[in-house]
PDB file of C-alpha atoms in Angstrom:
ATOM      1  CA  MET A  20     122.185 -60.410 -35.986  1.00  0.00           C
ATOM      2  CA  LYS A  21     119.631 -62.726 -34.449  1.00  0.00           C
ATOM      3  CA  THR A  22     116.007 -61.784 -34.923  1.00  0.00           C
ATOM      4  CA  PRO A  23     112.925 -63.853 -35.675  1.00  0.00           C
ATOM      5  CA  LEU A  24     112.212 -61.515 -38.580  1.00  0.00           C
ATOM      6  CA  ARG A  25     114.324 -61.250 -41.715  1.00  0.00           C
ATOM      7  CA  PHE A  26     116.232 -58.009 -41.326  1.00  0.00           C
ATOM      8  CA  LEU A  27     117.737 -56.036 -44.193  1.00  0.00           C
ATOM      9  CA  VAL A  28     119.844 -52.921 -43.685  1.00  0.00           C
ATOM     10  CA  LEU A  29     120.391 -50.744 -46.750  1.00  0.00           C
ATOM     11  CA  ALA A  30     122.768 -47.798 -47.040  1.00  0.00           C
ATOM     12  CA  ALA A  31     120.053 -45.414 -48.092  1.00  0.00           C
ATOM     13  CA  ALA A  32     119.546 -41.673 -48.024  1.00  0.00           C
ATOM     14  CA  LEU A  33     117.309 -41.451 -44.975  1.00  0.00           C
ATOM     15  CA  VAL A  34     117.842 -39.392 -41.845  1.00  0.00           C
ATOM     16  CA  VAL A  35     118.143 -42.234 -39.354  1.00  0.00           C
ATOM     17  CA  ALA A  36     115.341 -44.780 -39.717  1.00  0.00           C
ATOM     18  CA  ALA A  37     112.402 -45.633 -41.898  1.00  0.00           C
ATOM     19  CA  LEU A  38     109.942 -48.484 -41.997  1.00  0.00           C
ATOM     20  CA  PRO A  39     108.317 -49.499 -45.278  1.00  0.00           C
ATOM     21  CA  LEU A  40     105.407 -51.576 -43.905  1.00  0.00           C
ATOM     22  CA  ALA A  41     103.638 -53.312 -46.776  1.00  0.00           C
ATOM     23  CA  ALA A  42     101.183 -50.647 -48.009  1.00  0.00           C
ATOM     24  CA  ASP A  43     102.178 -48.327 -45.174  1.00  0.00           C
ATOM     25  CA  GLU A  44     105.450 -46.484 -44.652  1.00  0.00           C
ATOM     26  CA  GLY A  45     107.039 -43.640 -42.737  1.00  0.00           C
ATOM     27  CA  MET A  46     110.202 -42.203 -41.266  1.00  0.00           C
ATOM     28  CA  TRP A  47     111.136 -41.871 -37.610  1.00  0.00           C
ATOM     29  CA  MET A  48     114.150 -41.178 -35.479  1.00  0.00           C
ATOM     30  CA  PRO A  49     115.423 -44.265 -33.624  1.00  0.00           C
ATOM     31  CA  LEU A  50     114.275 -42.857 -30.272  1.00  0.00           C
ATOM     32  CA  GLN A  51     110.711 -42.890 -31.612  1.00  0.00           C
ATOM     33  CA  ILE A  52     110.678 -46.570 -32.609  1.00  0.00           C
ATOM     34  CA  PRO A  53     109.590 -47.854 -29.148  1.00  0.00           C
ATOM     35  CA  ASP A  54     106.450 -45.708 -29.493  1.00  0.00           C
ATOM     36  CA  LEU A  55     105.557 -47.762 -32.563  1.00  0.00           C
ATOM     37  CA  ALA A  56     105.724 -51.087 -30.729  1.00  0.00           C
ATOM     38  CA  GLN A  57     102.020 -51.890 -31.076  1.00  0.00           C
ATOM     39  CA  LYS A  58     101.985 -51.099 -34.782  1.00  0.00           C
ATOM     40  CA  LEU A  59     105.165 -53.088 -35.391  1.00  0.00           C
ATOM     41  CA  ARG A  60     103.775 -56.143 -33.625  1.00  0.00           C
ATOM     42  CA  ALA A  61     100.671 -55.889 -35.797  1.00  0.00           C
ATOM     43  CA  GLN A  62     103.001 -56.006 -38.827  1.00  0.00           C
ATOM     44  CA  GLY A  63     104.635 -59.203 -37.534  1.00  0.00           C
ATOM     45  CA  PHE A  64     107.715 -57.833 -35.775  1.00  0.00           C
ATOM     46  CA  GLU A  65     108.758 -60.113 -32.902  1.00  0.00           C
ATOM     47  CA  GLY A  66     111.903 -58.307 -31.743  1.00  0.00           C
ATOM     48  CA  ASP A  67     112.359 -55.564 -29.159  1.00  0.00           C
ATOM     49  CA  PRO A  68     111.517 -52.104 -30.585  1.00  0.00           C
ATOM     50  CA  ALA A  69     113.440 -50.498 -27.713  1.00  0.00           C
ATOM     51  CA  ALA A  70     116.682 -51.849 -29.200  1.00  0.00           C
ATOM     52  CA  PHE A  71     116.458 -49.303 -32.011  1.00  0.00           C
ATOM     53  CA  ALA A  72     116.541 -46.373 -29.588  1.00  0.00           C
ATOM     54  CA  ASP A  73     120.140 -47.170 -28.614  1.00  0.00           C
ATOM     55  CA  LEU A  74     122.452 -45.890 -31.352  1.00  0.00           C
ATOM     56  CA  THR A  75     125.385 -47.770 -29.813  1.00  0.00           C
ATOM     57  CA  GLY A  76     123.575 -51.092 -29.333  1.00  0.00           C
ATOM     58  CA  GLN A  77     122.534 -53.872 -31.695  1.00  0.00           C
ATOM     59  CA  PRO A  78     121.691 -53.295 -34.504  1.00  0.00           C
ATOM     60  CA  MET A  79     122.036 -49.494 -34.659  1.00  0.00           C
ATOM     61  CA  GLY A  80     125.644 -49.482 -33.443  1.00  0.00           C
ATOM     62  CA  ALA A  81     126.656 -51.261 -36.652  1.00  0.00           C
ATOM     63  CA  ILE A  82     125.448 -48.379 -38.833  1.00  0.00           C
ATOM     64  CA  VAL A  83     128.084 -45.751 -39.650  1.00  0.00           C
ATOM     65  CA  SER A  84     128.244 -42.475 -41.523  1.00  0.00           C
ATOM     66  CA  LEU A  85     130.684 -41.996 -44.381  1.00  0.00           C
ATOM     67  CA  GLY A  86     130.011 -38.272 -44.534  1.00  0.00           C
ATOM     68  CA  GLY A  87     126.999 -38.041 -46.857  1.00  0.00           C
ATOM     69  CA  CYS A  88     126.651 -41.792 -47.353  1.00  0.00           C
ATOM     70  CA  THR A  89     125.842 -44.674 -45.028  1.00  0.00           C
ATOM     71  CA  GLY A  90     127.705 -47.901 -44.357  1.00  0.00           C
ATOM     72  CA  SER A  91     127.244 -50.943 -42.137  1.00  0.00           C
ATOM     73  CA  PHE A  92     129.843 -53.006 -40.309  1.00  0.00           C
ATOM     74  CA  VAL A  93     129.296 -56.560 -41.557  1.00  0.00           C
ATOM     75  CA  SER A  94     132.201 -58.392 -39.935  1.00  0.00           C
ATOM     76  CA  PRO A  95     134.196 -58.341 -36.668  1.00  0.00           C
ATOM     77  CA  GLU A  96     137.201 -57.280 -38.773  1.00  0.00           C
ATOM     78  CA  ASP A  97     135.558 -53.933 -39.622  1.00  0.00           C
ATOM     79  CA  LEU A  98     134.427 -54.756 -43.156  1.00  0.00           C
ATOM     80  CA  ILE A  99     131.945 -52.048 -44.207  1.00  0.00           C
ATOM     81  CA  ALA A 100     129.215 -52.568 -46.799  1.00  0.00           C
ATOM     82  CA  THR A 101     127.948 -49.488 -48.611  1.00  0.00           C
ATOM     83  CA  ASN A 102     126.438 -48.440 -51.944  1.00  0.00           C
ATOM     84  CA  HIS A 103     128.480 -48.626 -55.126  1.00  0.00           C
ATOM     85  CA  HIS A 104     127.947 -44.949 -55.842  1.00  0.00           C
ATOM     86  CA  CYS A 105     129.359 -44.105 -52.395  1.00  0.00           C
ATOM     87  CA  VAL A 106     132.837 -45.384 -53.339  1.00  0.00           C
ATOM     88  CA  GLN A 107     133.158 -43.354 -56.540  1.00  0.00           C
ATOM     89  CA  GLY A 108     135.599 -40.940 -54.889  1.00  0.00           C
ATOM     90  CA  SER A 109     137.858 -43.794 -53.824  1.00  0.00           C
ATOM     91  CA  LEU A 110     137.765 -45.341 -57.299  1.00  0.00           C
ATOM     92  CA  GLN A 111     138.627 -42.004 -58.860  1.00  0.00           C
ATOM     93  CA  PHE A 112     141.417 -41.314 -56.354  1.00  0.00           C
ATOM     94  CA  ASN A 113     143.077 -44.656 -57.141  1.00  0.00           C
ATOM     95  CA  SER A 114     142.567 -44.653 -60.929  1.00  0.00           C
ATOM     96  CA  THR A 115     145.268 -43.968 -63.508  1.00  0.00           C
ATOM     97  CA  PRO A 116     145.155 -43.530 -67.300  1.00  0.00           C
ATOM     98  CA  GLN A 117     146.299 -47.139 -67.538  1.00  0.00           C
ATOM     99  CA  LYS A 118     143.881 -48.515 -64.907  1.00  0.00           C
ATOM    100  CA  ASN A 119     140.405 -46.976 -64.781  1.00  0.00           C
ATOM    101  CA  LEU A 120     138.839 -48.407 -61.622  1.00  0.00           C
ATOM    102  CA  LEU A 121     135.669 -46.376 -62.204  1.00  0.00           C
ATOM    103  CA  VAL A 122     135.015 -48.570 -65.239  1.00  0.00           C
ATOM    104  CA  ASP A 123     136.732 -51.827 -64.310  1.00  0.00           C
ATOM    105  CA  GLY A 124     136.033 -51.985 -60.571  1.00  0.00           C
ATOM    106  CA  PHE A 125     138.458 -53.303 -57.960  1.00  0.00           C
ATOM    107  CA  LEU A 126     139.103 -56.348 -55.778  1.00  0.00           C
ATOM    108  CA  ALA A 127     141.731 -56.637 -53.042  1.00  0.00           C
ATOM    109  CA  LYS A 128     142.524 -60.333 -52.663  1.00  0.00           C
ATOM    110  CA  THR A 129     144.588 -59.684 -49.532  1.00  0.00           C
ATOM    111  CA  ARG A 130     144.701 -56.978 -46.845  1.00  0.00           C
ATOM    112  CA  ASP A 131     147.959 -55.684 -48.314  1.00  0.00           C
ATOM    113  CA  GLU A 132     146.226 -55.011 -51.627  1.00  0.00           C
ATOM    114  CA  GLU A 133     143.539 -52.773 -50.096  1.00  0.00           C
ATOM    115  CA  LEU A 134     143.786 -49.194 -51.381  1.00  0.00           C
ATOM    116  CA  SER A 135     143.724 -46.029 -49.307  1.00  0.00           C
ATOM    117  CA  ASN A 136     140.714 -43.848 -50.059  1.00  0.00           C
ATOM    118  CA  GLY A 137     142.848 -40.745 -49.623  1.00  0.00           C
ATOM    119  CA  PRO A 138     143.287 -38.216 -46.804  1.00  0.00           C
ATOM    120  CA  GLY A 139     139.717 -36.915 -46.929  1.00  0.00           C
ATOM    121  CA  SER A 140     137.917 -40.233 -46.469  1.00  0.00           C
ATOM    122  CA  ARG A 141     136.213 -40.824 -43.116  1.00  0.00           C
ATOM    123  CA  VAL A 142     134.108 -43.337 -41.202  1.00  0.00           C
ATOM    124  CA  PHE A 143     132.086 -41.859 -38.338  1.00  0.00           C
ATOM    125  CA  VAL A 144     131.069 -44.321 -35.614  1.00  0.00           C
ATOM    126  CA  THR A 145     128.411 -42.957 -33.256  1.00  0.00           C
ATOM    127  CA  VAL A 146     129.434 -43.410 -29.608  1.00  0.00           C
ATOM    128  CA  SER A 147     126.687 -41.376 -27.913  1.00  0.00           C
ATOM    129  CA  ALA A 148     123.521 -39.406 -28.631  1.00  0.00           C
ATOM    130  CA  LYS A 149     121.973 -37.136 -25.991  1.00  0.00           C
ATOM    131  CA  ASP A 150     118.820 -35.044 -25.870  1.00  0.00           C
ATOM    132  CA  VAL A 151     120.184 -31.596 -24.964  1.00  0.00           C
ATOM    133  CA  THR A 152     117.050 -29.581 -25.726  1.00  0.00           C
ATOM    134  CA  ASP A 153     116.815 -28.092 -22.231  1.00  0.00           C
ATOM    135  CA  ALA A 154     120.470 -27.054 -22.293  1.00  0.00           C
ATOM    136  CA  ILE A 155     120.047 -25.324 -25.653  1.00  0.00           C
ATOM    137  CA  THR A 156     116.596 -23.729 -25.459  1.00  0.00           C
ATOM    138  CA  GLY A 157     115.722 -23.876 -21.732  1.00  0.00           C
ATOM    139  CA  ASN A 158     115.843 -20.963 -19.299  1.00  0.00           C
ATOM    140  CA  THR A 159     115.337 -18.461 -22.108  1.00  0.00           C
ATOM    141  CA  SER A 160     113.535 -15.206 -21.484  1.00  0.00           C
ATOM    142  CA  PRO A 161     110.365 -14.800 -23.556  1.00  0.00           C
ATOM    143  CA  LYS A 162     111.303 -11.128 -23.865  1.00  0.00           C
ATOM    144  CA  LEU A 163     114.235 -11.897 -26.180  1.00  0.00           C
ATOM    145  CA  ASP A 164     113.688 -10.836 -29.766  1.00  0.00           C
ATOM    146  CA  ASP A 165     114.348 -13.314 -32.584  1.00  0.00           C
ATOM    147  CA  ARG A 166     117.899 -12.102 -33.226  1.00  0.00           C
ATOM    148  CA  LYS A 167     118.976 -12.319 -29.599  1.00  0.00           C
ATOM    149  CA  ARG A 168     117.337 -15.715 -29.162  1.00  0.00           C
ATOM    150  CA  PHE A 169     119.119 -16.998 -32.270  1.00  0.00           C
ATOM    151  CA  ASP A 170     122.468 -15.730 -30.987  1.00  0.00           C
ATOM    152  CA  LEU A 171     121.898 -17.305 -27.563  1.00  0.00           C
ATOM    153  CA  VAL A 172     121.030 -20.698 -29.062  1.00  0.00           C
ATOM    154  CA  GLU A 173     124.037 -20.513 -31.385  1.00  0.00           C
ATOM    155  CA  GLN A 174     126.348 -19.702 -28.461  1.00  0.00           C
ATOM    156  CA  ARG A 175     125.016 -22.608 -26.406  1.00  0.00           C
ATOM    157  CA  VAL A 176     125.393 -24.999 -29.342  1.00  0.00           C
ATOM    158  CA  LYS A 177     129.032 -23.974 -29.863  1.00  0.00           C
ATOM    159  CA  GLU A 178     129.783 -24.371 -26.157  1.00  0.00           C
ATOM    160  CA  ARG A 179     128.263 -27.884 -26.105  1.00  0.00           C
ATOM    161  CA  VAL A 180     130.202 -28.916 -29.204  1.00  0.00           C
ATOM    162  CA  ALA A 181     133.494 -27.593 -27.794  1.00  0.00           C
ATOM    163  CA  ALA A 182     132.994 -29.404 -24.489  1.00  0.00           C
ATOM    164  CA  CYS A 183     132.088 -32.642 -26.265  1.00  0.00           C
ATOM    165  CA  GLU A 184     135.055 -32.511 -28.648  1.00  0.00           C
ATOM    166  CA  ALA A 185     137.426 -31.951 -25.736  1.00  0.00           C
ATOM    167  CA  GLY A 186     136.960 -35.683 -25.158  1.00  0.00           C
ATOM    168  CA  GLY A 187     138.527 -36.512 -28.514  1.00  0.00           C
ATOM    169  CA  HIS A 188     135.403 -37.164 -30.543  1.00  0.00           C
ATOM    170  CA  ARG A 189     133.862 -35.384 -33.513  1.00  0.00           C
ATOM    171  CA  CYS A 190     130.672 -33.810 -32.158  1.00  0.00           C
ATOM    172  CA  ALA A 191     127.620 -31.970 -33.416  1.00  0.00           C
ATOM    173  CA  VAL A 192     124.527 -30.497 -31.820  1.00  0.00           C
ATOM    174  CA  ASN A 193     121.726 -30.670 -34.352  1.00  0.00           C
ATOM    175  CA  ALA A 194     118.183 -29.340 -34.381  1.00  0.00           C
ATOM    176  CA  PHE A 195     115.362 -31.730 -35.248  1.00  0.00           C
ATOM    177  CA  PHE A 196     111.692 -31.134 -35.981  1.00  0.00           C
ATOM    178  CA  GLY A 197     112.257 -27.492 -36.853  1.00  0.00           C
ATOM    179  CA  GLY A 198     114.109 -26.726 -33.629  1.00  0.00           C
ATOM    180  CA  LEU A 199     111.692 -28.507 -31.308  1.00  0.00           C
ATOM    181  CA  LYS A 200     114.451 -30.895 -30.220  1.00  0.00           C
ATOM    182  CA  TYR A 201     118.245 -30.702 -30.075  1.00  0.00           C
ATOM    183  CA  TYR A 202     120.524 -33.752 -29.935  1.00  0.00           C
ATOM    184  CA  GLU A 203     124.244 -33.909 -29.196  1.00  0.00           C
ATOM    185  CA  ILE A 204     125.893 -36.648 -31.246  1.00  0.00           C
ATOM    186  CA  ALA A 205     129.472 -37.755 -30.558  1.00  0.00           C
ATOM    187  CA  GLN A 206     131.315 -39.897 -33.098  1.00  0.00           C
ATOM    188  CA  LEU A 207     134.632 -41.657 -33.424  1.00  0.00           C
ATOM    189  CA  GLU A 208     136.265 -40.237 -36.563  1.00  0.00           C
ATOM    190  CA  ILE A 209     138.240 -42.982 -38.309  1.00  0.00           C
ATOM    191  CA  GLN A 210     140.703 -41.479 -40.794  1.00  0.00           C
ATOM    192  CA  ASP A 211     142.290 -44.540 -42.429  1.00  0.00           C
ATOM    193  CA  VAL A 212     139.654 -45.965 -44.780  1.00  0.00           C
ATOM    194  CA  ARG A 213     140.538 -48.421 -47.537  1.00  0.00           C
ATOM    195  CA  LEU A 214     138.804 -49.823 -50.594  1.00  0.00           C
ATOM    196  CA  VAL A 215     138.296 -53.587 -50.559  1.00  0.00           C
ATOM    197  CA  TYR A 216     135.871 -54.268 -53.387  1.00  0.00           C
ATOM    198  CA  ALA A 217     133.774 -52.453 -55.971  1.00  0.00           C
ATOM    199  CA  PRO A 218     132.089 -54.081 -58.972  1.00  0.00           C
ATOM    200  CA  ALA A 219     132.666 -52.892 -62.516  1.00  0.00           C
ATOM    201  CA  ALA A 220     130.505 -49.971 -63.643  1.00  0.00           C
ATOM    202  CA  GLY A 221     128.463 -52.310 -65.819  1.00  0.00           C
ATOM    203  CA  ILE A 222     127.348 -54.099 -62.647  1.00  0.00           C
ATOM    204  CA  GLY A 223     127.278 -51.286 -60.091  1.00  0.00           C
ATOM    205  CA  ASN A 224     125.426 -48.859 -62.393  1.00  0.00           C
ATOM    206  CA  PHE A 225     123.471 -51.376 -64.453  1.00  0.00           C
ATOM    207  CA  GLY A 226     120.330 -49.816 -65.899  1.00  0.00           C
ATOM    208  CA  GLY A 227     121.601 -46.254 -65.669  1.00  0.00           C
ATOM    209  CA  GLU A 228     120.551 -45.554 -62.069  1.00  0.00           C
ATOM    210  CA  THR A 229     123.446 -44.394 -59.883  1.00  0.00           C
ATOM    211  CA  ASP A 230     121.521 -43.615 -56.685  1.00  0.00           C
ATOM    212  CA  ASN A 231     118.680 -45.087 -54.606  1.00  0.00           C
ATOM    213  CA  TRP A 232     114.951 -45.609 -54.966  1.00  0.00           C
ATOM    214  CA  ARG A 233     114.225 -46.551 -58.530  1.00  0.00           C
ATOM    215  CA  TRP A 234     112.428 -49.875 -58.777  1.00  0.00           C
ATOM    216  CA  PRO A 235     112.643 -52.536 -60.008  1.00  0.00           C
ATOM    217  CA  ARG A 236     116.432 -52.509 -59.832  1.00  0.00           C
ATOM    218  CA  HIS A 237     118.855 -55.216 -60.903  1.00  0.00           C
ATOM    219  CA  THR A 238     122.071 -53.285 -60.284  1.00  0.00           C
ATOM    220  CA  GLY A 239     124.895 -54.577 -58.094  1.00  0.00           C
ATOM    221  CA  ASP A 240     124.785 -51.373 -56.022  1.00  0.00           C
ATOM    222  CA  TRP A 241     127.187 -52.418 -53.264  1.00  0.00           C
ATOM    223  CA  SER A 242     130.856 -52.198 -52.373  1.00  0.00           C
ATOM    224  CA  PHE A 243     133.176 -52.878 -49.433  1.00  0.00           C
ATOM    225  CA  TYR A 244     135.461 -50.648 -47.364  1.00  0.00           C
ATOM    226  CA  ARG A 245     137.615 -51.470 -44.348  1.00  0.00           C
ATOM    227  CA  ALA A 246     138.473 -49.056 -41.522  1.00  0.00           C
ATOM    228  CA  TYR A 247     141.869 -48.997 -39.839  1.00  0.00           C
ATOM    229  CA  VAL A 248     143.145 -47.427 -36.609  1.00  0.00           C
ATOM    230  CA  GLY A 249     146.495 -47.167 -34.854  1.00  0.00           C
ATOM    231  CA  LYS A 250     147.808 -50.065 -32.786  1.00  0.00           C
ATOM    232  CA  ASP A 251     146.470 -48.275 -29.694  1.00  0.00           C
ATOM    233  CA  GLY A 252     142.942 -48.544 -31.115  1.00  0.00           C
ATOM    234  CA  LYS A 253     142.668 -44.792 -31.693  1.00  0.00           C
ATOM    235  CA  PRO A 254     142.037 -43.036 -35.033  1.00  0.00           C
ATOM    236  CA  ALA A 255     145.195 -42.396 -37.027  1.00  0.00           C
ATOM    237  CA  THR A 256     146.107 -41.243 -40.514  1.00  0.00           C
ATOM    238  CA  PHE A 257     147.001 -43.847 -43.135  1.00  0.00           C
ATOM    239  CA  SER A 258     149.925 -46.062 -42.212  1.00  0.00           C
ATOM    240  CA  LYS A 259     150.955 -49.600 -43.099  1.00  0.00           C
ATOM    241  CA  GLU A 260     151.356 -50.111 -39.364  1.00  0.00           C
ATOM    242  CA  ASN A 261     147.668 -49.508 -38.666  1.00  0.00           C
ATOM    243  CA  VAL A 262     145.382 -52.404 -37.782  1.00  0.00           C
ATOM    244  CA  PRO A 263     141.718 -53.138 -38.582  1.00  0.00           C
ATOM    245  CA  TYR A 264     139.231 -51.409 -36.295  1.00  0.00           C
ATOM    246  CA  LYS A 265     137.279 -53.795 -34.058  1.00  0.00           C
ATOM    247  CA  PRO A 266     133.622 -52.677 -34.125  1.00  0.00           C
ATOM    248  CA  ALA A 267     131.517 -53.323 -31.059  1.00  0.00           C
ATOM    249  CA  ARG A 268     128.558 -54.165 -33.317  1.00  0.00           C
ATOM    250  CA  PHE A 269     128.212 -55.655 -36.770  1.00  0.00           C
ATOM    251  CA  LEU A 270     125.391 -57.077 -38.876  1.00  0.00           C
ATOM    252  CA  ARG A 271     125.083 -60.666 -39.975  1.00  0.00           C
ATOM    253  CA  VAL A 272     123.753 -61.321 -43.447  1.00  0.00           C
ATOM    254  CA  GLN A 273     120.523 -63.269 -43.704  1.00  0.00           C
ATOM    255  CA  PRO A 274     121.353 -65.850 -46.429  1.00  0.00           C
ATOM    256  CA  ALA A 275     117.698 -66.464 -47.228  1.00  0.00           C
ATOM    257  CA  GLY A 276     117.152 -62.797 -48.051  1.00  0.00           C
ATOM    258  CA  VAL A 277     113.662 -61.343 -47.820  1.00  0.00           C
ATOM    259  CA  LYS A 278     110.357 -62.467 -49.206  1.00  0.00           C
ATOM    260  CA  GLU A 279     107.242 -60.560 -50.160  1.00  0.00           C
ATOM    261  CA  GLY A 280     105.469 -59.198 -47.087  1.00  0.00           C
ATOM    262  CA  ASP A 281     108.562 -59.143 -44.829  1.00  0.00           C
ATOM    263  CA  LEU A 282     109.045 -56.131 -42.606  1.00  0.00           C
ATOM    264  CA  VAL A 283     112.130 -54.139 -43.621  1.00  0.00           C
ATOM    265  CA  PHE A 284     113.951 -51.433 -41.657  1.00  0.00           C
ATOM    266  CA  VAL A 285     116.010 -48.988 -43.712  1.00  0.00           C
ATOM    267  CA  VAL A 286     118.464 -46.944 -41.643  1.00  0.00           C
ATOM    268  CA  GLY A 287     121.126 -44.432 -42.486  1.00  0.00           C
ATOM    269  CA  TYR A 288     122.828 -41.050 -42.307  1.00  0.00           C
ATOM    270  CA  PRO A 289     122.073 -38.997 -45.430  1.00  0.00           C
ATOM    271  CA  GLY A 290     123.444 -35.636 -46.377  1.00  0.00           C
ATOM    272  CA  ARG A 291     119.941 -34.181 -46.215  1.00  0.00           C
ATOM    273  CA  THR A 292     116.280 -35.115 -46.345  1.00  0.00           C
ATOM    274  CA  GLN A 293     112.987 -33.323 -46.940  1.00  0.00           C
ATOM    275  CA  ARG A 294     110.791 -36.167 -45.746  1.00  0.00           C
ATOM    276  CA  HIS A 295     109.459 -34.098 -42.823  1.00  0.00           C
ATOM    277  CA  GLN A 296     108.413 -31.163 -44.997  1.00  0.00           C
ATOM    278  CA  THR A 297     104.675 -30.424 -45.075  1.00  0.00           C
ATOM    279  CA  TYR A 298     102.961 -31.649 -48.231  1.00  0.00           C
ATOM    280  CA  THR A 299     100.925 -29.079 -50.189  1.00  0.00           C
TER     281      THR A 299
END
C-alpha cells in the first residue's frame, strides 16, 4: 500500500479502527475518520483520511473478519496474516498424538501441503456497509411503549437482514453508540480456509502472553492462512478443486517497519469491546 507515512495494520481486538497518536489515542468507526482530518494532519499524516471511510476500498478492504479475530490480506493470492493465537483452533484440529502442531507449529512448503482448518472455519470479506438508521428507527410513534418499540425495531432488523442475505451474502444489522446508529453490513463468507504457517509455541507465545496489548512484547504473534473458493469464484466447502480467492485489496508490508513517533492505525473486527463505556 502506498502512503507517505509508515502504515502498520495489526490484527487486534478493536471494533473497527483506533489511532494511537503519540501521547494521545482513541477509537473511532471508519466513517468517522474523515472528521479527524485536521488532527491527523497535525500528527503528520499525509494521506487521505476519507479513504478509511470506505470499507471496500484501500486499505480497509484488505481487512477481514475471522469470526472473533481479525486478519489482513497481504498478497494477491489471498494470503492472510493474523495473530498466532487466532490459529489455535486450526492447529488443534490438525494435530495428532504423534504430531502436536500446537507445540511444534506448522509450515506448508507448497499449496498442496496447506491444511484445512475444518468445516467451521470462516473468512468474512466485507462487501458493503450502509447506514440504515432511518429504516430501523425512523417513522416510529412516540406513543409506543418500550416493549412495542423494541419489538418493532427487532422486526425491522430481521426484515433487513433477510432481504440482504437473499443476495447470497452473510448480513447483519448492528446497533452502534447505544442504538443511536444502525449499520447493515454484508460480507462474503468464505468457507474453505487453510493453514499455511504458524510458528512453534515457544515463538508464538514467548513470554507467556497469548493475546494482545502487553508491552514490551517479543513474541512472534503472527501466522498465515489462505482462503479458497470454487472455480466460479464463489464460496464453496473444502475441495481440492478449489482455487485461491483473489482479493480486490491487499496490504503491502513496509520493510523498514516503524520508528518512534510514527502514526499507527490499528484496525480490526473483535468479538466485543467496552472501549465506548463511560468511565467512572
